[in-house]
PDB file of C-alpha atoms in Angstrom:
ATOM      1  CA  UNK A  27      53.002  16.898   5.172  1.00 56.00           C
ATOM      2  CA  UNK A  28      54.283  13.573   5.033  1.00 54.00           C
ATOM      3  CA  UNK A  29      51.778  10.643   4.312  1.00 57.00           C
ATOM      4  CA  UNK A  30      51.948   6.855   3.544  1.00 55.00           C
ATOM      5  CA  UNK A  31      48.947   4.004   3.228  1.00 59.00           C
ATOM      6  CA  UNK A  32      50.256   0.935   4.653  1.00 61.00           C
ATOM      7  CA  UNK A  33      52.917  -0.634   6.752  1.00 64.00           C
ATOM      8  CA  UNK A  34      56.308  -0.833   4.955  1.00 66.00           C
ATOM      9  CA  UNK A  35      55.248   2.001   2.459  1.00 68.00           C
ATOM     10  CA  UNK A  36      57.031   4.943   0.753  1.00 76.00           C
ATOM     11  CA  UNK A  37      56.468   7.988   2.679  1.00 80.00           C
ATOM     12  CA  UNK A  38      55.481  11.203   0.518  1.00 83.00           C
ATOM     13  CA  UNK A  39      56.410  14.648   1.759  1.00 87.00           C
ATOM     14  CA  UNK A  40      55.284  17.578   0.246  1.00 91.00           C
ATOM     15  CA  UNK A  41      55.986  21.415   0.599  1.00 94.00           C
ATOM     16  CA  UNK A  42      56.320  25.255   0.010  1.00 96.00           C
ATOM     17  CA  UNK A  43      59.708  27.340  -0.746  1.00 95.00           C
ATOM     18  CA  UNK A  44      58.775  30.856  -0.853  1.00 97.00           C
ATOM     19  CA  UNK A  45      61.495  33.417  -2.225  1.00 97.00           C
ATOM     20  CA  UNK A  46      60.777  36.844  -1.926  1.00 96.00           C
ATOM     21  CA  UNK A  47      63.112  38.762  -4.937  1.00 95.00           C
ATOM     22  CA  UNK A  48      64.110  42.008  -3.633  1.00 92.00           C
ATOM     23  CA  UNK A  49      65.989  44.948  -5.380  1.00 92.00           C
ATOM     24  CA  UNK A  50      65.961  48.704  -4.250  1.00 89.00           C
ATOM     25  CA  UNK A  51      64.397  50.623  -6.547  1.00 85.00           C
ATOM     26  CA  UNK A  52      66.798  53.691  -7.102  1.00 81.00           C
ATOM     27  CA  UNK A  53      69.815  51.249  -6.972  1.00 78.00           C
ATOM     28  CA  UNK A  54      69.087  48.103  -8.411  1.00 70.00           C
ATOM     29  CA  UNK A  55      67.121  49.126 -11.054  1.00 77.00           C
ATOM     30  CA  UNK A  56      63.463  48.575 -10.153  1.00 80.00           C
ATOM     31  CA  UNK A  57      61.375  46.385 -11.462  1.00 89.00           C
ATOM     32  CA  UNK A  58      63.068  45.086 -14.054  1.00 91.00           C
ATOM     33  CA  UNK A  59      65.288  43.584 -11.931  1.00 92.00           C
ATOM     34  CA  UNK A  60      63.436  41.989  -9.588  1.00 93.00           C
ATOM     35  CA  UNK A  61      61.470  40.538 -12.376  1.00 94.00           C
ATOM     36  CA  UNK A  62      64.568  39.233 -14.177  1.00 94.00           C
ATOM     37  CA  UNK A  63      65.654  37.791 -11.060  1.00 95.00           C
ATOM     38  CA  UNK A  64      62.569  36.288 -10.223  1.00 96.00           C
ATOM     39  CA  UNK A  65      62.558  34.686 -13.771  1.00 97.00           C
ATOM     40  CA  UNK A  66      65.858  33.273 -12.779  1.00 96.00           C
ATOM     41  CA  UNK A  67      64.790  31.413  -9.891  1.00 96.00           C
ATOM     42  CA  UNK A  68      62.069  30.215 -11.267  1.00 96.00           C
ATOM     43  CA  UNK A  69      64.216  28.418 -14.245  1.00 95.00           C
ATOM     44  CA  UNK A  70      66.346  26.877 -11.678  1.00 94.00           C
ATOM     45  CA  UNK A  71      63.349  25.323 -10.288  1.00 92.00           C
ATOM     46  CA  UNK A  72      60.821  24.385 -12.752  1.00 91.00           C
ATOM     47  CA  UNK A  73      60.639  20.839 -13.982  1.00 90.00           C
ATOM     48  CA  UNK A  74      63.858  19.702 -11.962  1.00 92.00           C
ATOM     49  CA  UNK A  75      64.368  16.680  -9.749  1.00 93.00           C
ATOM     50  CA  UNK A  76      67.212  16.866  -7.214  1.00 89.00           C
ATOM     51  CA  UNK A  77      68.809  14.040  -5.588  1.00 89.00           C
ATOM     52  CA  UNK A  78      70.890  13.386  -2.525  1.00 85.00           C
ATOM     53  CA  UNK A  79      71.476  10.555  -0.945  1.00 84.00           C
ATOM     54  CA  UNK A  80      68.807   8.157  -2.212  1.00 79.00           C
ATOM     55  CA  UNK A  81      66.098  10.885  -1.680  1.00 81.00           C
ATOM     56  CA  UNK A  82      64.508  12.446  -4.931  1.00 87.00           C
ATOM     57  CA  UNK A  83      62.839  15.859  -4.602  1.00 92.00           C
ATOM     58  CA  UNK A  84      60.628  16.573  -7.619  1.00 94.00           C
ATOM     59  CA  UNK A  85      59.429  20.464  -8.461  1.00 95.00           C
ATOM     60  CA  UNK A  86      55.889  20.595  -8.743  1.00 93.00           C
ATOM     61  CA  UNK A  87      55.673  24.008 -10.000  1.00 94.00           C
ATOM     62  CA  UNK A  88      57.568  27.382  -9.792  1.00 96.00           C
ATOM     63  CA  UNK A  89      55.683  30.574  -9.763  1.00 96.00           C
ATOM     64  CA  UNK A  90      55.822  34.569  -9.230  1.00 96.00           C
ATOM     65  CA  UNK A  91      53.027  36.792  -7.983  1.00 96.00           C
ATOM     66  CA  UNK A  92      52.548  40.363  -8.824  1.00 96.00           C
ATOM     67  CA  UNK A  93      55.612  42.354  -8.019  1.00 95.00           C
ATOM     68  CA  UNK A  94      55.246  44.455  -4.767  1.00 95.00           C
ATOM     69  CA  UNK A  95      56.498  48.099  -4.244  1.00 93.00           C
ATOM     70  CA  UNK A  96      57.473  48.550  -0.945  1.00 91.00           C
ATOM     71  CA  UNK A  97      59.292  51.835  -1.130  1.00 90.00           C
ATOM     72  CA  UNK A  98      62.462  51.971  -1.056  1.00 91.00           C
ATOM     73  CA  UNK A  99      62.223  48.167  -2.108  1.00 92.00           C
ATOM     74  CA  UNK A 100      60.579  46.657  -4.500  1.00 94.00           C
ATOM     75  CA  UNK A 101      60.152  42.336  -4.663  1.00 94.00           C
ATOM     76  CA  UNK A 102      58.410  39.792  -6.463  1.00 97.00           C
ATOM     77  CA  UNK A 103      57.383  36.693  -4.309  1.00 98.00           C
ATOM     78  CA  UNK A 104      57.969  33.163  -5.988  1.00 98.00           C
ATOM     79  CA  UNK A 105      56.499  29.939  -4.755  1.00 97.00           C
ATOM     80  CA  UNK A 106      57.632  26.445  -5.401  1.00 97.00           C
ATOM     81  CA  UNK A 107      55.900  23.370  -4.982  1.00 96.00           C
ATOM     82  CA  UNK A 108      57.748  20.468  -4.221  1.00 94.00           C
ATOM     83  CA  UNK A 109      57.513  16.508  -3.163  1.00 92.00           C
ATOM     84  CA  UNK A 110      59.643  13.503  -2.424  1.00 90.00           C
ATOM     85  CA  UNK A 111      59.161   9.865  -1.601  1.00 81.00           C
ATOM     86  CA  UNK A 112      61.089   8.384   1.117  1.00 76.00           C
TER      87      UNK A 112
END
């Protein structure tokens, strides 16, 4: 959703990653797993600010939703919020 007020202006962008964490549950552990690995991209996310060439993208938030059993699979969606000026 990119908006700007005014002519010469930064531009802001904003948007969604969505990461669906999936394990099988006789295999992988269940779970646990997914929960631990949904955890883990989640901490890579959270708070950071990546930037490549001359473009800043902040992290808005990072957050799971209630794991999911989808037998034989079982996954924990994560969504992160993100923005950047241009």
């Amino acid at each position: 959703r990119p908006r700007s007020i005014g002519s010469g202006a930064a531009v802001k962008t904003s948007g969604l990653v969505l990461v669906d964490c999936f394990v099988l549950k006789a295999e992988d552990g269940g779970p646990a797993n997914a929960d631990a690995l949904a955890e883990l991209v989640i901490s890579a996310f959270r708070g950071q600010t990546l930037t490549e060439g001359g473009a800043s993208v902040a992290c808005i938030y990072a957050e799971r939703s209630q794991g999911i059993d989808d037998s034989p699979w079982y996954f924990v969606p994560v969504k992160i919020e993100w923005f950047c000026y241009t």
